[in-house]
Structure formats: structure tokens, C-alpha cells
PDB file of C-alpha atoms in Angstrom:
ATOM      1  CA  GLY O   1     -42.408 -69.513 -58.431  1.00  0.00           C
ATOM      2  CA  ALA O   2     -41.001 -67.235 -55.937  1.00  0.00           C
ATOM      3  CA  VAL O   3     -43.089 -64.205 -54.765  1.00  0.00           C
ATOM      4  CA  VAL O   4     -41.723 -61.242 -53.095  1.00  0.00           C
ATOM      5  CA  SER O   5     -44.279 -58.827 -51.388  1.00  0.00           C
ATOM      6  CA  GLN O   6     -43.646 -55.335 -50.943  1.00  0.00           C
ATOM      7  CA  HIS O   7     -45.924 -52.901 -48.761  1.00  0.00           C
ATOM      8  CA  PRO O   8     -47.138 -50.369 -49.002  1.00  0.00           C
ATOM      9  CA  SER O   9     -47.450 -49.837 -52.758  1.00  0.00           C
ATOM     10  CA  ARG O  10     -47.951 -45.958 -52.282  1.00  0.00           C
ATOM     11  CA  VAL O  11     -47.338 -44.072 -49.040  1.00  0.00           C
ATOM     12  CA  ILE O  12     -47.558 -40.062 -48.400  1.00  0.00           C
ATOM     13  CA  CYS O  13     -46.262 -38.801 -45.180  1.00  0.00           C
ATOM     14  CA  LYS O  14     -45.713 -35.517 -43.721  1.00  0.00           C
ATOM     15  CA  SER O  15     -41.920 -34.148 -43.733  1.00  0.00           C
ATOM     16  CA  GLY O  16     -40.110 -35.038 -40.428  1.00  0.00           C
ATOM     17  CA  THR O  17     -42.133 -38.323 -39.640  1.00  0.00           C
ATOM     18  CA  SER O  18     -40.960 -41.996 -40.312  1.00  0.00           C
ATOM     19  CA  VAL O  19     -42.278 -44.615 -42.648  1.00  0.00           C
ATOM     20  CA  LYS O  20     -41.528 -48.299 -42.530  1.00  0.00           C
ATOM     21  CA  ILE O  21     -41.382 -50.292 -46.032  1.00  0.00           C
ATOM     22  CA  GLU O  22     -41.831 -53.947 -45.531  1.00  0.00           C
ATOM     23  CA  CYS O  23     -40.517 -56.740 -48.449  1.00  0.00           C
ATOM     24  CA  ARG O  24     -41.606 -60.157 -47.582  1.00  0.00           C
ATOM     25  CA  SER O  25     -40.883 -63.537 -48.927  1.00  0.00           C
ATOM     26  CA  LEU O  26     -44.007 -65.594 -49.463  1.00  0.00           C
ATOM     27  CA  ASP O  27     -42.813 -68.973 -50.410  1.00  0.00           C
ATOM     28  CA  PHE O  28     -39.226 -69.394 -49.775  1.00  0.00           C
ATOM     29  CA  GLN O  29     -36.624 -68.424 -47.199  1.00  0.00           C
ATOM     30  CA  ALA O  30     -34.489 -65.041 -48.416  1.00  0.00           C
ATOM     31  CA  THR O  31     -30.994 -65.439 -46.637  1.00  0.00           C
ATOM     32  CA  THR O  32     -30.270 -62.183 -48.471  1.00  0.00           C
ATOM     33  CA  MET O  33     -32.066 -59.059 -49.604  1.00  0.00           C
ATOM     34  CA  PHE O  34     -31.194 -55.861 -51.412  1.00  0.00           C
ATOM     35  CA  TRP O  35     -32.668 -52.765 -51.198  1.00  0.00           C
ATOM     36  CA  TYR O  36     -33.019 -50.375 -54.098  1.00  0.00           C
ATOM     37  CA  ARG O  37     -33.761 -46.726 -54.781  1.00  0.00           C
ATOM     38  CA  GLN O  38     -35.049 -45.452 -58.288  1.00  0.00           C
ATOM     39  CA  PHE O  39     -35.534 -41.817 -59.366  1.00  0.00           C
ATOM     40  CA  PRO O  40     -37.952 -41.278 -62.245  1.00  0.00           C
ATOM     41  CA  LYS O  41     -36.579 -42.302 -65.541  1.00  0.00           C
ATOM     42  CA  GLN O  42     -33.490 -43.563 -63.908  1.00  0.00           C
ATOM     43  CA  SER O  43     -31.854 -46.959 -63.053  1.00  0.00           C
ATOM     44  CA  LEU O  44     -31.806 -48.725 -59.808  1.00  0.00           C
ATOM     45  CA  MET O  45     -29.441 -47.942 -57.430  1.00  0.00           C
ATOM     46  CA  LEU O  46     -28.430 -50.242 -54.609  1.00  0.00           C
ATOM     47  CA  MET O  47     -29.098 -49.000 -51.178  1.00  0.00           C
ATOM     48  CA  ALA O  48     -27.942 -51.733 -49.031  1.00  0.00           C
ATOM     49  CA  THR O  49     -27.754 -55.397 -48.556  1.00  0.00           C
ATOM     50  CA  SER O  50     -29.526 -57.209 -45.568  1.00  0.00           C
ATOM     51  CA  ASN O  51     -28.738 -60.642 -44.554  1.00  0.00           C
ATOM     52  CA  GLU O  52     -30.655 -62.266 -41.924  1.00  0.00           C
ATOM     53  CA  GLY O  53     -29.420 -62.029 -38.379  1.00  0.00           C
ATOM     54  CA  SER O  54     -26.681 -59.361 -39.055  1.00  0.00           C
ATOM     55  CA  LYS O  55     -26.445 -55.992 -39.767  1.00  0.00           C
ATOM     56  CA  ALA O  56     -26.924 -54.374 -43.114  1.00  0.00           C
ATOM     57  CA  THR O  57     -24.323 -53.548 -45.573  1.00  0.00           C
ATOM     58  CA  TYR O  58     -24.757 -49.976 -47.073  1.00  0.00           C
ATOM     59  CA  GLU O  59     -23.551 -48.621 -50.307  1.00  0.00           C
ATOM     60  CA  GLN O  60     -21.261 -46.005 -50.278  1.00  0.00           C
ATOM     61  CA  GLY O  61     -23.534 -42.481 -49.585  1.00  0.00           C
ATOM     62  CA  VAL O  62     -26.347 -43.782 -48.258  1.00  0.00           C
ATOM     63  CA  GLU O  63     -27.160 -42.679 -44.797  1.00  0.00           C
ATOM     64  CA  LYS O  64     -27.510 -46.069 -42.541  1.00  0.00           C
ATOM     65  CA  ASP O  65     -29.028 -43.507 -39.624  1.00  0.00           C
ATOM     66  CA  LYS O  66     -31.605 -42.493 -41.908  1.00  0.00           C
ATOM     67  CA  PHE O  67     -32.368 -45.570 -43.665  1.00  0.00           C
ATOM     68  CA  LEU O  68     -32.935 -48.115 -41.238  1.00  0.00           C
ATOM     69  CA  ILE O  69     -32.922 -51.789 -42.573  1.00  0.00           C
ATOM     70  CA  ASN O  70     -33.798 -54.708 -40.165  1.00  0.00           C
ATOM     71  CA  HIS O  71     -33.725 -58.185 -41.668  1.00  0.00           C
ATOM     72  CA  ALA O  72     -34.877 -60.239 -38.422  1.00  0.00           C
ATOM     73  CA  SER O  73     -36.138 -63.291 -40.205  1.00  0.00           C
ATOM     74  CA  LEU O  74     -35.399 -65.531 -43.433  1.00  0.00           C
ATOM     75  CA  THR O  75     -38.894 -63.717 -44.792  1.00  0.00           C
ATOM     76  CA  LEU O  76     -39.016 -60.280 -43.734  1.00  0.00           C
ATOM     77  CA  SER O  77     -36.944 -57.342 -44.196  1.00  0.00           C
ATOM     78  CA  THR O  78     -37.970 -53.773 -43.474  1.00  0.00           C
ATOM     79  CA  LEU O  79     -36.831 -50.627 -44.535  1.00  0.00           C
ATOM     80  CA  THR O  80     -37.423 -47.438 -42.255  1.00  0.00           C
ATOM     81  CA  VAL O  81     -36.825 -43.939 -43.617  1.00  0.00           C
ATOM     82  CA  THR O  82     -36.501 -41.846 -40.309  1.00  0.00           C
ATOM     83  CA  SER O  83     -37.277 -38.277 -40.440  1.00  0.00           C
ATOM     84  CA  ALA O  84     -38.154 -37.830 -43.982  1.00  0.00           C
ATOM     85  CA  HIS O  85     -37.882 -34.985 -46.322  1.00  0.00           C
ATOM     86  CA  PRO O  86     -39.100 -34.251 -49.677  1.00  0.00           C
ATOM     87  CA  GLU O  87     -36.022 -35.274 -51.301  1.00  0.00           C
ATOM     88  CA  ASP O  88     -36.199 -38.832 -50.096  1.00  0.00           C
ATOM     89  CA  SER O  89     -39.461 -39.095 -52.136  1.00  0.00           C
ATOM     90  CA  SER O  90     -38.765 -41.895 -54.479  1.00  0.00           C
ATOM     91  CA  PHE O  91     -39.432 -45.368 -55.798  1.00  0.00           C
ATOM     92  CA  TYR O  92     -38.319 -47.980 -53.480  1.00  0.00           C
ATOM     93  CA  ILE O  93     -37.666 -51.783 -54.853  1.00  0.00           C
ATOM     94  CA  CYS O  94     -36.555 -54.685 -52.646  1.00  0.00           C
ATOM     95  CA  SER O  95     -35.547 -57.809 -53.935  1.00  0.00           C
ATOM     96  CA  ALA O  96     -35.192 -61.419 -51.954  1.00  0.00           C
ATOM     97  CA  THR O  97     -32.389 -63.648 -53.237  1.00  0.00           C
ATOM     98  CA  ASN O  98     -32.312 -67.374 -52.674  1.00  0.00           C
ATOM     99  CA  TYR O  99     -30.598 -69.019 -55.449  1.00  0.00           C
ATOM    100  CA  GLY O 100     -32.113 -66.460 -57.625  1.00  0.00           C
ATOM    101  CA  TYR O 101     -33.717 -62.767 -57.902  1.00  0.00           C
ATOM    102  CA  THR O 102     -36.828 -61.825 -57.190  1.00  0.00           C
ATOM    103  CA  PHE O 103     -38.313 -58.159 -56.941  1.00  0.00           C
ATOM    104  CA  GLY O 104     -41.050 -56.664 -54.921  1.00  0.00           C
ATOM    105  CA  SER O 105     -43.365 -54.661 -56.626  1.00  0.00           C
ATOM    106  CA  GLY O 106     -42.131 -51.264 -55.403  1.00  0.00           C
ATOM    107  CA  THR O 107     -43.230 -48.785 -52.801  1.00  0.00           C
ATOM    108  CA  ARG O 108     -43.596 -44.853 -54.120  1.00  0.00           C
ATOM    109  CA  LEU O 109     -42.798 -42.646 -51.218  1.00  0.00           C
ATOM    110  CA  THR O 110     -44.192 -38.996 -51.292  1.00  0.00           C
ATOM    111  CA  VAL O 111     -42.778 -36.851 -48.561  1.00  0.00           C
ATOM    112  CA  VAL O 112     -45.045 -33.561 -48.356  1.00  0.00           C
TER     113      VAL O 112
ATOM    114  CA  ALA V   1     -15.959 -52.240 -59.595  1.00  0.00           C
ATOM    115  CA  GLN V   2     -18.109 -53.364 -62.020  1.00  0.00           C
ATOM    116  CA  THR V   3     -19.720 -50.740 -64.632  1.00  0.00           C
ATOM    117  CA  VAL V   4     -22.632 -51.369 -66.912  1.00  0.00           C
ATOM    118  CA  THR V   5     -23.461 -49.037 -69.995  1.00  0.00           C
ATOM    119  CA  GLN V   6     -26.283 -48.992 -72.176  1.00  0.00           C
ATOM    120  CA  SER V   7     -25.737 -46.471 -74.469  1.00  0.00           C
ATOM    121  CA  GLN V   8     -29.289 -46.226 -76.186  1.00  0.00           C
ATOM    122  CA  PRO V   9     -31.557 -44.205 -73.844  1.00  0.00           C
ATOM    123  CA  GLU V  10     -34.772 -44.755 -75.860  1.00  0.00           C
ATOM    124  CA  MET V  11     -35.533 -47.009 -78.937  1.00  0.00           C
ATOM    125  CA  SER V  12     -38.990 -47.405 -81.010  1.00  0.00           C
ATOM    126  CA  VAL V  13     -39.690 -49.966 -83.530  1.00  0.00           C
ATOM    127  CA  GLN V  14     -42.930 -51.232 -85.311  1.00  0.00           C
ATOM    128  CA  GLU V  15     -44.872 -54.089 -84.151  1.00  0.00           C
ATOM    129  CA  ALA V  16     -43.360 -57.340 -85.366  1.00  0.00           C
ATOM    130  CA  GLU V  17     -40.130 -56.218 -86.399  1.00  0.00           C
ATOM    131  CA  THR V  18     -36.805 -57.021 -84.425  1.00  0.00           C
ATOM    132  CA  VAL V  19     -34.879 -54.710 -82.344  1.00  0.00           C
ATOM    133  CA  THR V  20     -31.459 -55.135 -80.543  1.00  0.00           C
ATOM    134  CA  LEU V  21     -30.543 -53.596 -77.320  1.00  0.00           C
ATOM    135  CA  SER V  22     -26.957 -52.810 -76.823  1.00  0.00           C
ATOM    136  CA  CYS V  23     -25.195 -53.242 -73.520  1.00  0.00           C
ATOM    137  CA  THR V  24     -21.471 -53.413 -72.692  1.00  0.00           C
ATOM    138  CA  TYR V  25     -19.988 -53.694 -69.163  1.00  0.00           C
ATOM    139  CA  ASP V  26     -16.368 -53.490 -67.731  1.00  0.00           C
ATOM    140  CA  THR V  27     -14.836 -55.945 -64.963  1.00  0.00           C
ATOM    141  CA  SER V  28     -11.952 -57.595 -64.031  1.00  0.00           C
ATOM    142  CA  GLU V  29     -14.018 -60.791 -62.889  1.00  0.00           C
ATOM    143  CA  ASN V  30     -14.050 -64.151 -64.954  1.00  0.00           C
ATOM    144  CA  ASN V  31     -16.889 -65.894 -63.739  1.00  0.00           C
ATOM    145  CA  TYR V  32     -20.299 -63.819 -63.447  1.00  0.00           C
ATOM    146  CA  TYR V  33     -23.809 -63.767 -64.499  1.00  0.00           C
ATOM    147  CA  LEU V  34     -25.505 -61.193 -67.141  1.00  0.00           C
ATOM    148  CA  PHE V  35     -28.962 -60.064 -67.014  1.00  0.00           C
ATOM    149  CA  TRP V  36     -31.745 -58.612 -68.837  1.00  0.00           C
ATOM    150  CA  TYR V  37     -34.768 -57.269 -67.003  1.00  0.00           C
ATOM    151  CA  LYS V  38     -37.817 -55.342 -68.258  1.00  0.00           C
ATOM    152  CA  GLN V  39     -39.770 -52.580 -66.259  1.00  0.00           C
ATOM    153  CA  PRO V  40     -43.193 -51.981 -67.722  1.00  0.00           C
ATOM    154  CA  PRO V  41     -45.275 -49.273 -66.534  1.00  0.00           C
ATOM    155  CA  SER V  42     -46.288 -50.924 -63.523  1.00  0.00           C
ATOM    156  CA  ARG V  43     -42.820 -50.705 -62.528  1.00  0.00           C
ATOM    157  CA  GLN V  44     -42.516 -54.665 -61.620  1.00  0.00           C
ATOM    158  CA  MET V  45     -39.016 -55.824 -62.421  1.00  0.00           C
ATOM    159  CA  ILE V  46     -39.283 -58.833 -64.841  1.00  0.00           C
ATOM    160  CA  LEU V  47     -36.352 -61.046 -65.456  1.00  0.00           C
ATOM    161  CA  VAL V  48     -36.153 -61.486 -69.539  1.00  0.00           C
ATOM    162  CA  ILE V  49     -33.109 -63.472 -69.711  1.00  0.00           C
ATOM    163  CA  ARG V  50     -29.809 -64.639 -68.213  1.00  0.00           C
ATOM    164  CA  GLN V  51     -26.518 -65.671 -69.311  1.00  0.00           C
ATOM    165  CA  GLU V  52     -23.790 -67.469 -67.550  1.00  0.00           C
ATOM    166  CA  ALA V  53     -20.106 -66.169 -68.419  1.00  0.00           C
ATOM    167  CA  TYR V  54     -18.671 -69.496 -68.888  1.00  0.00           C
ATOM    168  CA  LYS V  55     -21.429 -70.599 -71.202  1.00  0.00           C
ATOM    169  CA  GLN V  56     -20.409 -69.975 -74.559  1.00  0.00           C
ATOM    170  CA  GLN V  57     -23.587 -70.329 -76.310  1.00  0.00           C
ATOM    171  CA  ASN V  58     -25.853 -67.630 -76.331  1.00  0.00           C
ATOM    172  CA  ALA V  59     -29.139 -67.734 -74.089  1.00  0.00           C
ATOM    173  CA  THR V  60     -32.634 -67.591 -75.865  1.00  0.00           C
ATOM    174  CA  GLU V  61     -35.877 -67.362 -74.237  1.00  0.00           C
ATOM    175  CA  ASN V  62     -38.363 -67.528 -76.789  1.00  0.00           C
ATOM    176  CA  ARG V  63     -38.528 -64.563 -78.911  1.00  0.00           C
ATOM    177  CA  PHE V  64     -35.517 -62.946 -76.894  1.00  0.00           C
ATOM    178  CA  SER V  65     -32.259 -63.913 -77.462  1.00  0.00           C
ATOM    179  CA  VAL V  66     -28.827 -62.370 -76.339  1.00  0.00           C
ATOM    180  CA  ASN V  67     -25.354 -61.790 -78.434  1.00  0.00           C
ATOM    181  CA  PHE V  68     -22.585 -62.514 -75.619  1.00  0.00           C
ATOM    182  CA  GLN V  69     -19.383 -61.437 -76.947  1.00  0.00           C
ATOM    183  CA  LYS V  70     -17.050 -62.250 -73.794  1.00  0.00           C
ATOM    184  CA  ALA V  71     -13.787 -60.907 -75.112  1.00  0.00           C
ATOM    185  CA  ALA V  72     -15.495 -57.546 -76.294  1.00  0.00           C
ATOM    186  CA  LYS V  73     -17.639 -57.485 -73.105  1.00  0.00           C
ATOM    187  CA  SER V  74     -20.632 -57.077 -75.032  1.00  0.00           C
ATOM    188  CA  PHE V  75     -24.150 -58.321 -74.105  1.00  0.00           C
ATOM    189  CA  SER V  76     -26.881 -57.297 -76.461  1.00  0.00           C
ATOM    190  CA  LEU V  77     -30.771 -58.206 -76.630  1.00  0.00           C
ATOM    191  CA  LYS V  78     -32.260 -59.262 -79.608  1.00  0.00           C
ATOM    192  CA  ILE V  79     -36.184 -59.327 -79.669  1.00  0.00           C
ATOM    193  CA  SER V  80     -37.845 -60.984 -82.662  1.00  0.00           C
ATOM    194  CA  ASP V  81     -41.594 -60.318 -83.489  1.00  0.00           C
ATOM    195  CA  SER V  82     -41.808 -57.448 -81.018  1.00  0.00           C
ATOM    196  CA  GLN V  83     -45.336 -57.098 -79.655  1.00  0.00           C
ATOM    197  CA  LEU V  84     -46.990 -54.191 -77.704  1.00  0.00           C
ATOM    198  CA  GLY V  85     -46.530 -55.951 -74.781  1.00  0.00           C
ATOM    199  CA  ASP V  86     -42.814 -55.353 -75.261  1.00  0.00           C
ATOM    200  CA  THR V  87     -43.134 -51.945 -74.654  1.00  0.00           C
ATOM    201  CA  ALA V  88     -41.017 -50.985 -71.471  1.00  0.00           C
ATOM    202  CA  MET V  89     -38.005 -50.074 -69.732  1.00  0.00           C
ATOM    203  CA  TYR V  90     -35.043 -52.509 -70.171  1.00  0.00           C
ATOM    204  CA  PHE V  91     -32.315 -52.733 -67.888  1.00  0.00           C
ATOM    205  CA  CYS V  92     -28.857 -54.685 -68.524  1.00  0.00           C
ATOM    206  CA  ALA V  93     -27.214 -55.726 -65.145  1.00  0.00           C
ATOM    207  CA  PHE V  94     -24.057 -57.634 -64.018  1.00  0.00           C
ATOM    208  CA  MET V  95     -23.504 -59.926 -61.113  1.00  0.00           C
ATOM    209  CA  LYS V  96     -20.210 -61.605 -59.681  1.00  0.00           C
ATOM    210  CA  GLN V  97     -20.325 -65.220 -59.500  1.00  0.00           C
ATOM    211  CA  GLU V  98     -19.292 -66.211 -55.860  1.00  0.00           C
ATOM    212  CA  GLY V  99     -20.838 -68.442 -53.491  1.00  0.00           C
ATOM    213  CA  ASN V 100     -24.662 -69.002 -53.655  1.00  0.00           C
ATOM    214  CA  PHE V 101     -26.328 -67.792 -56.787  1.00  0.00           C
ATOM    215  CA  GLY V 102     -28.182 -64.343 -55.768  1.00  0.00           C
ATOM    216  CA  ASN V 103     -26.304 -63.570 -52.821  1.00  0.00           C
ATOM    217  CA  GLU V 104     -23.949 -60.934 -54.577  1.00  0.00           C
ATOM    218  CA  LYS V 105     -25.546 -57.482 -55.448  1.00  0.00           C
ATOM    219  CA  LEU V 106     -26.511 -56.393 -58.997  1.00  0.00           C
ATOM    220  CA  THR V 107     -25.122 -53.630 -61.036  1.00  0.00           C
ATOM    221  CA  PHE V 108     -27.651 -52.196 -63.372  1.00  0.00           C
ATOM    222  CA  GLY V 109     -27.167 -49.998 -66.722  1.00  0.00           C
ATOM    223  CA  THR V 110     -29.119 -46.826 -66.922  1.00  0.00           C
ATOM    224  CA  GLY V 111     -31.587 -48.613 -69.412  1.00  0.00           C
ATOM    225  CA  THR V 112     -33.235 -48.352 -72.579  1.00  0.00           C
ATOM    226  CA  ARG V 113     -36.808 -47.293 -73.106  1.00  0.00           C
ATOM    227  CA  LEU V 114     -38.537 -49.299 -75.465  1.00  0.00           C
ATOM    228  CA  THR V 115     -41.695 -48.539 -77.274  1.00  0.00           C
ATOM    229  CA  ILE V 116     -43.387 -50.901 -79.923  1.00  0.00           C
ATOM    230  CA  ILE V 117     -45.448 -48.803 -82.426  1.00  0.00           C
ATOM    231  CA  PRO V 118     -48.674 -50.371 -83.502  1.00  0.00           C
TER     232      PRO V 118
END
């Protein structure tokens, strides 16, 4: 079946630094990838939709300059949290789609 | 815009019993998909079951079945013979049917935390 690999699974960074999260489709080409954020005991909130070769579409209220998304190939999308602050601490999940949804295993980001 | 509502934040049931999780949604779309996802403590999202809105027959996957009432915009999940491994957060989700499947975003409900008691 379709597999999506997300790395890192956990990351701790200092406030003010940037963190990159990768989402790879291992055995299929993903024309569209989605990035979600999940706060503790809450639902998944869509942050942005990335399409290979074009700019990402951000949901209302999501700062595109803070959450940089790049989908440079059909198998890789990256989310970079720039100038991270403690309030950016959260669980980030990607999903890659190609005639179906497959989720990555998520990244727990802690900003100290 | 679509909304998905799960009115049961938490539920618990004895092992081997049957449990039903509720989900309602609001949309003006006529063609769409509905899903139930399971998120165990590992936090990996796992597809439980999927229903196409144009199908009148309720979807079933082994111990999991849905009661899809399109007119009422209701989509409940029934878990039969519940097992300890069913303990997880369950999310109901909606997706418009437009173009290729999966290129539209999912809208999630707030989730139901289900605990199976030994």
C-alpha cells in the first residue's frame, strides 16, 4: 500500500531558530500534499495545500511567511517553521494524495 | 463551507460490546465522501471506513459499519465486538468530490475518544 514517510518524528529547537519537516511519498507520486496541525486532544486543522510545482494555498489565519511550504517534486514536500516560538509547539501531520489519502506519522515540535 | 460535528467527546464500552459513534455534517454539496479515521496513541491516522455520498448502501469493513443518512446529514460509525486495540481517537471527516479523488482537502470533526474497557 501507499506509504508516506515524515521526518523527523520529534524535534526540539530553540526559540528563534527554523525547523524543517519533510514529507515523502515512498511508493507513489503525490500530486497534492496537505499539512495539518494538531493541538493536544484536539482535531486536525488544515494549514495549507501544496501542489507540485506551484505555490501552496494557505488556510485563513495561517502565516505563509512563518510556515514555508515547498513541494518541489512529486515525492517530497517540506514545511519549514521559521523563527519558531513556543506557541508554535504542536504536532504537525502531512498527508500525500494520489487517488487517495495517506498520512505521515507526524512530527512533534517543541520550541524552548 | 463544510462543517463536521461530533457531539460525543468521550465514550467507553466493555470489550466485546457494540458501540456507535455519532457524526453530523453540514454541506451544500451533493457529491462528496465521508470518512472515519482512527488515531491511536501512536498518533498515526488510520482510515477505518469510507462512504461515497452517491451510494445508498452503507459501507462495511469487517467489524466496522456506518449508518449513512444523507437527508439527515448523519454518518455514524458502529463498532461491533469491540477489542482493546480499538481504543483510540476517532475522527469523522468530509471531502468534496471534485476532480481526482484525494485532491480536495479533508474537513475533520472534533473527535471522539473511545476507550475499550477490559
